[in-house]
Tab-separated table of C-alpha atoms in Angstrom:
chain	number	residue	atom	x	y	z
A	1	MET	CA	-85.374	-146.100	-54.593
A	2	ASP	CA	-86.532	-145.609	-58.154
A	3	GLU	CA	-87.348	-141.929	-58.485
A	4	THR	CA	-87.214	-141.606	-62.246
A	5	CYS	CA	-90.874	-140.727	-62.501
A	6	ARG	CA	-93.882	-140.064	-60.377
A	7	ASP	CA	-96.977	-142.207	-60.537
A	8	SER	CA	-99.286	-141.335	-63.393
A	9	ALA	CA	-101.812	-143.803	-62.000
A	10	LEU	CA	-103.232	-140.950	-59.943
A	11	ASN	CA	-104.475	-139.351	-63.161
A	12	PRO	CA	-107.680	-140.669	-64.736
A	13	LYS	CA	-107.086	-143.603	-67.095
A	14	PRO	CA	-109.360	-145.169	-69.671
A	15	GLU	CA	-108.873	-148.592	-68.132
A	16	ALA	CA	-107.663	-149.314	-64.629
A	17	GLY	CA	-104.629	-151.571	-64.544
A	18	ALA	CA	-103.829	-151.358	-68.254
A	19	LEU	CA	-100.371	-149.869	-67.774
A	20	ARG	CA	-99.366	-152.451	-65.147
A	21	ALA	CA	-100.582	-155.180	-67.475
A	22	GLN	CA	-98.368	-153.777	-70.222
A	23	ALA	CA	-95.425	-153.825	-67.844
A	24	ALA	CA	-96.132	-157.470	-67.012
A	25	GLU	CA	-96.356	-158.333	-70.723
A	26	VAL	CA	-93.012	-156.665	-71.449
A	27	VAL	CA	-91.267	-158.282	-68.487
A	28	ALA	CA	-92.684	-161.706	-69.363
A	29	ALA	CA	-91.470	-161.273	-72.951
A	30	VAL	CA	-87.949	-160.580	-71.701
A	31	PHE	CA	-88.093	-163.625	-69.432
A	32	ALA	CA	-89.037	-165.626	-72.551
A	33	GLY	CA	-85.974	-164.386	-74.439
A	34	THR	CA	-86.923	-161.069	-76.093
A	35	SER	CA	-84.631	-158.101	-75.529
A	36	LEU	CA	-86.010	-155.132	-73.636
A	37	ASP	CA	-85.114	-152.872	-76.565
A	38	ALA	CA	-87.456	-154.943	-78.725
A	39	ALA	CA	-90.264	-155.505	-76.208
A	40	LEU	CA	-90.642	-152.062	-74.625
A	41	PRO	CA	-91.036	-149.564	-77.523
A	42	PRO	CA	-94.200	-151.169	-79.011
A	43	ALA	CA	-95.821	-151.069	-75.571
A	44	GLN	CA	-94.813	-147.441	-75.044
A	45	ALA	CA	-96.239	-146.535	-78.450
A	46	GLN	CA	-99.699	-147.482	-77.173
A	47	LEU	CA	-99.518	-144.808	-74.462
A	48	SER	CA	-100.436	-141.224	-75.233
A	49	SER	CA	-98.657	-139.294	-72.475
A	50	PRO	CA	-94.912	-138.963	-71.763
A	51	GLN	CA	-95.674	-139.560	-68.069
A	52	ASP	CA	-97.266	-142.929	-68.779
A	53	ARG	CA	-94.443	-143.944	-71.105
A	54	GLY	CA	-91.937	-142.975	-68.427
A	55	LEU	CA	-93.780	-144.941	-65.757
A	56	LEU	CA	-93.932	-148.029	-67.969
A	57	GLN	CA	-90.194	-147.791	-68.600
A	58	ALA	CA	-89.439	-147.334	-64.896
A	59	LEU	CA	-91.510	-150.410	-63.999
A	60	CYS	CA	-89.919	-152.642	-66.626
A	61	TYR	CA	-86.349	-151.555	-65.959
A	62	GLY	CA	-86.825	-151.753	-62.206
A	63	VAL	CA	-88.289	-155.265	-62.209
A	64	LEU	CA	-85.564	-156.543	-64.525
A	65	ARG	CA	-82.886	-154.885	-62.418
A	66	ASP	CA	-84.182	-156.490	-59.196
A	67	ARG	CA	-85.682	-159.661	-60.671
A	68	ARG	CA	-83.991	-162.304	-58.552
A	69	LEU	CA	-84.538	-160.493	-55.273
A	70	LEU	CA	-88.187	-159.833	-56.132
A	71	GLU	CA	-88.700	-163.483	-57.055
A	72	HIS	CA	-87.416	-164.536	-53.638
A	73	LEU	CA	-89.782	-162.126	-51.915
A	74	VAL	CA	-92.777	-163.332	-53.932
A	75	GLY	CA	-91.699	-166.947	-53.514
A	76	GLN	CA	-91.925	-166.612	-49.737
A	77	MET	CA	-95.594	-165.684	-50.061
A	78	LEU	CA	-96.730	-168.193	-52.700
A	79	GLN	CA	-97.630	-171.796	-51.927
A	80	ARG	CA	-96.595	-172.749	-55.457
A	81	PRO	CA	-95.064	-170.789	-58.354
A	82	ALA	CA	-97.398	-168.895	-60.668
A	83	SER	CA	-98.315	-171.076	-63.628
A	84	ASP	CA	-98.480	-168.178	-66.098
A	85	GLY	CA	-95.414	-166.114	-66.949
A	86	ARG	CA	-97.418	-162.896	-67.210
A	87	LEU	CA	-98.946	-163.461	-63.779
A	88	GLN	CA	-95.519	-164.070	-62.262
A	89	ALA	CA	-94.275	-160.867	-63.907
A	90	LEU	CA	-97.303	-158.939	-62.618
A	91	LEU	CA	-96.593	-160.024	-59.048
A	92	LEU	CA	-93.025	-158.754	-59.432
A	93	VAL	CA	-94.348	-155.482	-60.840
A	94	GLY	CA	-96.644	-155.122	-57.840
A	95	VAL	CA	-93.994	-155.784	-55.202
A	96	TYR	CA	-91.482	-153.583	-57.000
A	97	GLN	CA	-93.868	-150.624	-56.782
A	98	LEU	CA	-94.408	-151.125	-53.059
A	99	ARG	CA	-90.720	-151.661	-52.399
A	100	SER	CA	-88.934	-149.159	-54.613
A	101	MET	CA	-91.200	-146.497	-56.100
A	102	ARG	CA	-92.838	-143.328	-54.832
A	103	ILE	CA	-96.294	-144.622	-55.673
A	104	PRO	CA	-98.987	-144.483	-52.989
A	105	PRO	CA	-99.512	-148.063	-51.790
A	106	HIS	CA	-103.267	-147.990	-52.438
A	107	ALA	CA	-102.659	-146.989	-56.072
A	108	ALA	CA	-99.957	-149.629	-56.564
A	109	VAL	CA	-102.181	-152.392	-55.163
A	110	SER	CA	-105.426	-151.390	-56.895
A	111	GLU	CA	-103.817	-150.858	-60.296
A	112	THR	CA	-101.896	-154.140	-60.098
A	113	VAL	CA	-104.986	-156.101	-59.055
A	114	ALA	CA	-106.998	-154.479	-61.857
A	115	ALA	CA	-104.282	-155.541	-64.325
A	116	THR	CA	-105.202	-159.213	-63.871
A	117	SER	CA	-108.209	-158.788	-66.191
A	118	HIS	CA	-105.988	-157.375	-68.946
A	119	ILE	CA	-103.729	-160.441	-68.929
A	120	ARG	CA	-106.704	-162.843	-68.773
A	121	GLN	CA	-106.041	-163.781	-65.172
A	122	SER	CA	-109.184	-162.340	-63.549
A	123	ARG	CA	-109.572	-165.396	-61.345
A	124	THR	CA	-106.317	-164.478	-59.593
A	125	ARG	CA	-107.473	-161.026	-58.413
A	126	GLY	CA	-107.897	-162.199	-54.832
A	127	MET	CA	-104.526	-163.923	-54.779
A	128	VAL	CA	-102.688	-160.900	-56.226
A	129	ASN	CA	-104.394	-158.608	-53.730
A	130	ALA	CA	-103.512	-160.940	-50.843
A	131	ILE	CA	-99.842	-161.172	-51.872
A	132	LEU	CA	-99.426	-157.415	-52.130
A	133	ARG	CA	-101.284	-156.756	-48.865
A	134	ARG	CA	-99.157	-159.363	-47.110
A	135	TYR	CA	-95.979	-157.729	-48.383
A	136	GLN	CA	-97.205	-154.431	-46.935
A	137	ARG	CA	-97.865	-156.029	-43.542
A	138	GLU	CA	-94.804	-158.267	-43.319
A	139	ARG	CA	-92.271	-156.304	-45.316
A	140	ALA	CA	-89.582	-156.120	-42.629
A	141	ALA	CA	-89.693	-159.858	-41.876
A	142	LEU	CA	-89.791	-160.837	-45.551
A	143	GLU	CA	-86.819	-158.620	-46.381
A	144	GLN	CA	-84.854	-159.960	-43.428
A	145	SER	CA	-85.489	-163.528	-44.595
A	146	LEU	CA	-83.788	-162.930	-47.942
A	147	PRO	CA	-80.671	-165.083	-48.471
A	148	GLN	CA	-77.363	-163.263	-48.084
A	149	ASP	CA	-76.269	-164.865	-51.343
A	150	PRO	CA	-74.743	-162.036	-53.445
A	151	GLY	CA	-76.610	-163.297	-56.499
A	152	VAL	CA	-79.896	-162.672	-54.685
A	153	GLN	CA	-78.892	-159.454	-52.945
A	154	HIS	CA	-77.632	-157.940	-56.213
A	155	SER	CA	-80.036	-159.802	-58.530
A	156	HIS	CA	-77.461	-161.478	-60.765
A	157	PRO	CA	-77.405	-165.055	-62.081
A	158	ASP	CA	-75.012	-167.348	-60.232
A	159	TRP	CA	-72.812	-167.985	-63.272
A	160	LEU	CA	-72.162	-164.265	-63.729
A	161	VAL	CA	-71.380	-163.739	-60.040
A	162	ALA	CA	-68.906	-166.629	-60.172
A	163	GLN	CA	-67.272	-165.255	-63.324
A	164	LEU	CA	-66.865	-161.788	-61.811
A	165	GLN	CA	-65.428	-163.289	-58.618
A	166	ALA	CA	-62.896	-165.260	-60.645
A	167	ASP	CA	-61.889	-162.414	-62.973
A	168	TRP	CA	-62.030	-159.530	-60.474
A	169	PRO	CA	-61.388	-161.021	-57.007
A	170	GLN	CA	-60.944	-157.598	-55.349
A	171	GLU	CA	-63.615	-155.671	-57.239
A	172	TRP	CA	-66.477	-158.119	-57.863
A	173	GLN	CA	-68.714	-156.696	-55.132
A	174	ALA	CA	-68.271	-153.156	-56.452
A	175	LEU	CA	-69.063	-154.408	-59.960
A	176	LEU	CA	-72.295	-156.048	-58.797
A	177	ALA	CA	-73.316	-152.850	-57.014
A	178	ALA	CA	-72.455	-150.733	-60.055
A	179	ASN	CA	-74.568	-152.959	-62.288
A	180	GLN	CA	-77.527	-152.274	-59.998
A	181	ALA	CA	-77.073	-148.505	-60.058
A	182	HIS	CA	-79.249	-146.237	-62.183
A	183	ALA	CA	-77.344	-145.087	-65.236
A	184	PRO	CA	-77.164	-141.302	-65.604
A	185	MET	CA	-78.672	-139.621	-68.645
A	186	THR	CA	-75.891	-138.015	-70.656
A	187	LEU	CA	-76.271	-135.707	-73.634
A	188	ARG	CA	-73.955	-134.895	-76.531
A	189	VAL	CA	-74.216	-131.319	-77.760
A	190	ASN	CA	-74.019	-130.995	-81.540
A	191	ALA	CA	-70.908	-128.872	-82.074
A	192	ARG	CA	-72.203	-127.840	-85.494
A	193	ARG	CA	-75.173	-126.107	-83.879
A	194	GLY	CA	-73.803	-124.537	-80.704
A	195	THR	CA	-71.456	-124.809	-77.736
A	196	ARG	CA	-71.885	-126.889	-74.627
A	197	GLU	CA	-71.963	-123.728	-72.501
A	198	ASP	CA	-74.802	-122.274	-74.573
A	199	TYR	CA	-76.797	-125.480	-74.275
A	200	LEU	CA	-76.297	-125.547	-70.504
A	201	GLN	CA	-77.983	-122.143	-70.401
A	202	ARG	CA	-80.837	-123.382	-72.587
A	203	LEU	CA	-81.404	-126.290	-70.211
A	204	SER	CA	-81.323	-124.007	-67.195
A	205	ALA	CA	-83.893	-121.735	-68.812
A	206	VAL	CA	-86.425	-124.588	-68.905
A	207	GLY	CA	-85.605	-125.816	-65.413
A	208	ILE	CA	-83.364	-128.766	-66.340
A	209	HIS	CA	-80.173	-129.039	-64.298
A	210	ALA	CA	-77.025	-130.517	-65.824
A	211	SER	CA	-73.255	-130.543	-65.401
A	212	ALA	CA	-70.439	-130.587	-67.927
A	213	SER	CA	-68.292	-133.702	-68.230
A	214	SER	CA	-64.593	-133.393	-67.409
A	215	VAL	CA	-63.565	-136.101	-69.895
A	216	ALA	CA	-65.758	-135.609	-72.975
A	217	PRO	CA	-65.883	-132.071	-74.399
A	218	ALA	CA	-69.452	-132.279	-75.749
A	219	ALA	CA	-70.995	-134.225	-72.854
A	220	LEU	CA	-73.540	-133.010	-70.306
A	221	THR	CA	-74.958	-135.181	-67.517
A	222	LEU	CA	-78.485	-134.419	-66.374
A	223	ALA	CA	-79.215	-134.254	-62.656
A	224	GLU	CA	-82.391	-136.267	-63.345
A	225	PRO	CA	-83.416	-138.187	-66.467
A	226	THR	CA	-86.030	-136.537	-68.636
A	227	GLY	CA	-87.920	-137.329	-71.821
A	228	VAL	CA	-86.208	-136.205	-75.019
A	229	GLU	CA	-89.314	-134.207	-75.893
A	230	GLN	CA	-88.424	-131.934	-72.967
A	231	LEU	CA	-84.902	-131.223	-74.283
A	232	PRO	CA	-84.583	-127.875	-76.115
A	233	GLY	CA	-83.858	-128.381	-79.802
A	234	PHE	CA	-83.803	-132.175	-79.696
A	235	ASP	CA	-86.011	-132.586	-82.781
A	236	ALA	CA	-83.931	-129.952	-84.583
A	237	GLY	CA	-80.745	-131.937	-83.943
A	238	ASP	CA	-79.125	-129.637	-81.383
A	239	VAL	CA	-78.453	-132.476	-78.955
A	240	SER	CA	-78.437	-136.271	-78.692
A	241	VAL	CA	-78.482	-138.833	-75.903
A	242	GLN	CA	-75.183	-140.725	-75.671
A	243	ASP	CA	-73.130	-142.177	-72.813
A	244	THR	CA	-69.961	-140.339	-71.867
A	245	ALA	CA	-67.699	-143.304	-72.651
A	246	ALA	CA	-69.202	-143.662	-76.125
A	247	GLN	CA	-68.402	-140.008	-76.789
A	248	LEU	CA	-64.672	-140.673	-76.442
A	249	ALA	CA	-64.485	-142.687	-79.681
A	250	ALA	CA	-64.713	-139.755	-82.088
A	251	SER	CA	-61.834	-137.870	-80.463
A	252	LEU	CA	-59.665	-141.002	-80.396
A	253	LEU	CA	-59.994	-141.234	-84.186
A	254	ASP	CA	-58.058	-137.944	-84.603
A	255	LEU	CA	-60.344	-136.728	-87.371
A	256	GLN	CA	-58.699	-133.419	-88.285
A	257	SER	CA	-57.190	-133.865	-91.730
A	258	ALA	CA	-53.956	-132.115	-92.667
A	259	GLY	CA	-54.390	-132.931	-96.350
A	260	ALA	CA	-56.361	-131.456	-99.222
A	261	ARG	CA	-59.214	-133.960	-98.992
A	262	PRO	CA	-61.517	-135.042	-96.183
A	263	LEU	CA	-60.636	-138.234	-94.358
A	264	ARG	CA	-62.454	-141.386	-95.418
A	265	VAL	CA	-63.906	-142.995	-92.287
A	266	LEU	CA	-65.546	-146.401	-91.854
A	267	ASP	CA	-67.813	-147.094	-88.907
A	268	ALA	CA	-67.824	-150.856	-89.308
A	269	CYS	CA	-70.488	-151.763	-86.710
A	270	ALA	CA	-72.502	-148.578	-86.819
A	271	ALA	CA	-75.985	-149.242	-85.406
A	272	PRO	CA	-77.671	-147.527	-83.667
A	273	GLY	CA	-75.628	-144.622	-85.014
A	274	GLY	CA	-74.504	-142.477	-82.091
A	275	LYS	CA	-70.798	-142.721	-82.914
A	276	SER	CA	-71.384	-142.199	-86.648
A	277	ALA	CA	-73.310	-139.022	-85.879
A	278	HIS	CA	-70.638	-137.788	-83.487
A	279	ILE	CA	-67.949	-138.352	-86.120
A	280	LEU	CA	-69.864	-136.237	-88.624
A	281	GLU	CA	-70.525	-133.545	-86.013
A	282	SER	CA	-66.818	-133.401	-85.158
A	283	ALA	CA	-65.213	-132.977	-88.574
A	284	GLU	CA	-65.731	-132.758	-92.336
A	285	VAL	CA	-65.223	-136.400	-93.291
A	286	GLU	CA	-66.472	-138.874	-95.855
A	287	LEU	CA	-68.224	-141.480	-93.705
A	288	LEU	CA	-69.554	-144.931	-94.488
A	289	ALA	CA	-71.741	-146.412	-91.738
A	290	LEU	CA	-71.878	-150.180	-92.075
A	291	ASP	CA	-74.029	-152.690	-90.211
A	292	HIS	CA	-75.061	-156.242	-91.000
A	293	ASP	CA	-78.617	-155.721	-89.712
A	294	PRO	CA	-80.778	-153.728	-92.180
A	295	VAL	CA	-83.426	-153.070	-89.516
A	296	ARG	CA	-80.928	-151.589	-87.069
A	297	LEU	CA	-79.274	-149.658	-89.908
A	298	ARG	CA	-82.519	-147.746	-90.358
A	299	ARG	CA	-81.947	-146.303	-86.885
A	300	VAL	CA	-78.606	-144.945	-88.104
A	301	GLU	CA	-80.316	-143.326	-91.084
A	302	ALA	CA	-83.019	-141.809	-88.860
A	303	THR	CA	-80.400	-140.430	-86.469
A	304	LEU	CA	-78.409	-138.784	-89.247
A	305	GLN	CA	-81.583	-137.340	-90.743
A	306	ARG	CA	-82.682	-135.812	-87.413
A	307	LEU	CA	-79.265	-134.221	-86.980
A	308	GLY	CA	-79.059	-132.961	-90.559
A	309	LEU	CA	-75.891	-134.951	-91.269
A	310	LYS	CA	-74.833	-136.633	-94.499
A	311	GLY	CA	-73.121	-140.002	-94.515
A	312	GLY	CA	-73.380	-143.224	-96.453
A	313	CYS	CA	-75.238	-146.147	-94.886
A	314	GLN	CA	-74.910	-149.708	-96.135
A	315	ALA	CA	-76.180	-153.049	-94.856
A	316	ALA	CA	-73.298	-155.503	-95.135
A	317	ASN	CA	-70.994	-157.781	-93.180
A	318	ALA	CA	-67.792	-155.884	-92.471
A	319	SER	CA	-65.807	-159.134	-92.403
A	320	VAL	CA	-66.660	-159.799	-96.077
A	321	PRO	CA	-65.287	-156.674	-97.810
A	322	SER	CA	-65.765	-158.142	-101.274
A	323	SER	CA	-69.522	-157.687	-100.773
A	324	TRP	CA	-69.424	-153.939	-100.094
A	325	TRP	CA	-65.981	-152.286	-100.380
A	326	ASP	CA	-65.183	-150.128	-103.416
A	327	GLY	CA	-61.440	-150.727	-103.075
A	328	GLN	CA	-60.614	-147.200	-101.905
A	329	PRO	CA	-58.624	-147.186	-98.654
A	330	PHE	CA	-60.063	-145.721	-95.462
A	331	ASP	CA	-58.028	-143.306	-93.353
A	332	ARG	CA	-59.796	-144.281	-90.133
A	333	ILE	CA	-61.805	-147.357	-89.154
A	334	LEU	CA	-63.928	-147.595	-86.022
A	335	VAL	CA	-64.886	-151.109	-84.899
A	336	ASP	CA	-67.248	-151.218	-81.934
A	337	ALA	CA	-67.322	-154.987	-82.119
A	338	PRO	CA	-70.286	-157.094	-80.967
A	339	CYS	CA	-69.635	-158.423	-77.469
A	340	SER	CA	-71.323	-159.944	-74.424
A	341	GLY	CA	-72.733	-156.595	-73.318
A	342	THR	CA	-71.922	-157.271	-69.662
A	343	GLY	CA	-70.244	-153.883	-69.430
A	344	VAL	CA	-73.547	-152.041	-69.970
A	345	ILE	CA	-75.818	-154.007	-67.613
A	346	ARG	CA	-76.804	-150.960	-65.588
A	347	ARG	CA	-78.353	-149.454	-68.733
A	348	HIS	CA	-79.612	-152.776	-70.101
A	349	PRO	CA	-80.616	-154.942	-67.107
A	350	ASP	CA	-82.183	-157.564	-69.374
A	351	ILE	CA	-78.654	-158.641	-70.356
A	352	LYS	CA	-78.338	-160.426	-67.001
A	353	TRP	CA	-81.230	-162.714	-67.877
A	354	LEU	CA	-80.689	-163.104	-71.626
A	355	ARG	CA	-77.003	-164.088	-71.548
A	356	ARG	CA	-75.750	-167.551	-70.613
A	357	ASP	CA	-72.299	-168.618	-69.483
A	358	ARG	CA	-71.706	-170.290	-72.837
A	359	ASP	CA	-72.226	-166.926	-74.577
A	360	ILE	CA	-69.102	-165.555	-72.898
């Protein structure tokens, strides 16, 4: 069950169905090849309340996580596939709400039906309503009719299931299940601004429950995800959002210098900047954050600015040092090399649908 946010559809909205239509637009864009990181933020920016932005995110992530299973459910109720990608996505959004969210069924159905006018599919209102009502009536039978194929049950493409079975013959089922799990929200406390214990108390004071990580000294895992605007001192740079595993990199670099000068450190694939920031929080170093994508590099700059940290940022290809290197040796180099991304599917469910076997 997706319990990351409660339904904001119960609050008055300027236009009925607008948020569900946005979800369908985002999901359809991902199906057409756009990453969720690129498609979702512009849609969220059109929403004024944190609750609505959270609901939109929950809908998009949930549908992409369960896409293949949802498509089988919808396919059982359609005489022929939806001709429009946004309409197909809207049907998935509707069934996902009824199946996996704590949204009153009448709100899920009415808002999804109303969304048809926002995606220029008004003529399909009756069909969308009928599909969702039928799922409500026949849910048990429809769910029981789902194929036992692991690719359907765990919503993975067949090529990826086959690859996991070949590479991890004893663990592939656990890997599929883990990919479907909700990723926890983990924070990194800025050691320059306070201790982890102090920040735990600050969270508790505003009713946010968290626990300290046993493997990363600055990491806290929240009991429930929350918007960053609710985190004490986030805008001031007291804390950042970063996975526990990613927080291990800075300590592995052994950044404490025994010499008279600070260590020179290169973060060779720096965007979006979490590891660069953690390096600068951990020790007095001379850092160069490098990334080949100037647009993504701006995220590194924004992160360092929010945290009040100073480091160099340069757009360049790390594999062509003649285009950026000043000839002075680095004491430490961090290379978080571009990869398939299949290890972070639970946080980025669109990877399942954007990658192809040839990419691996």
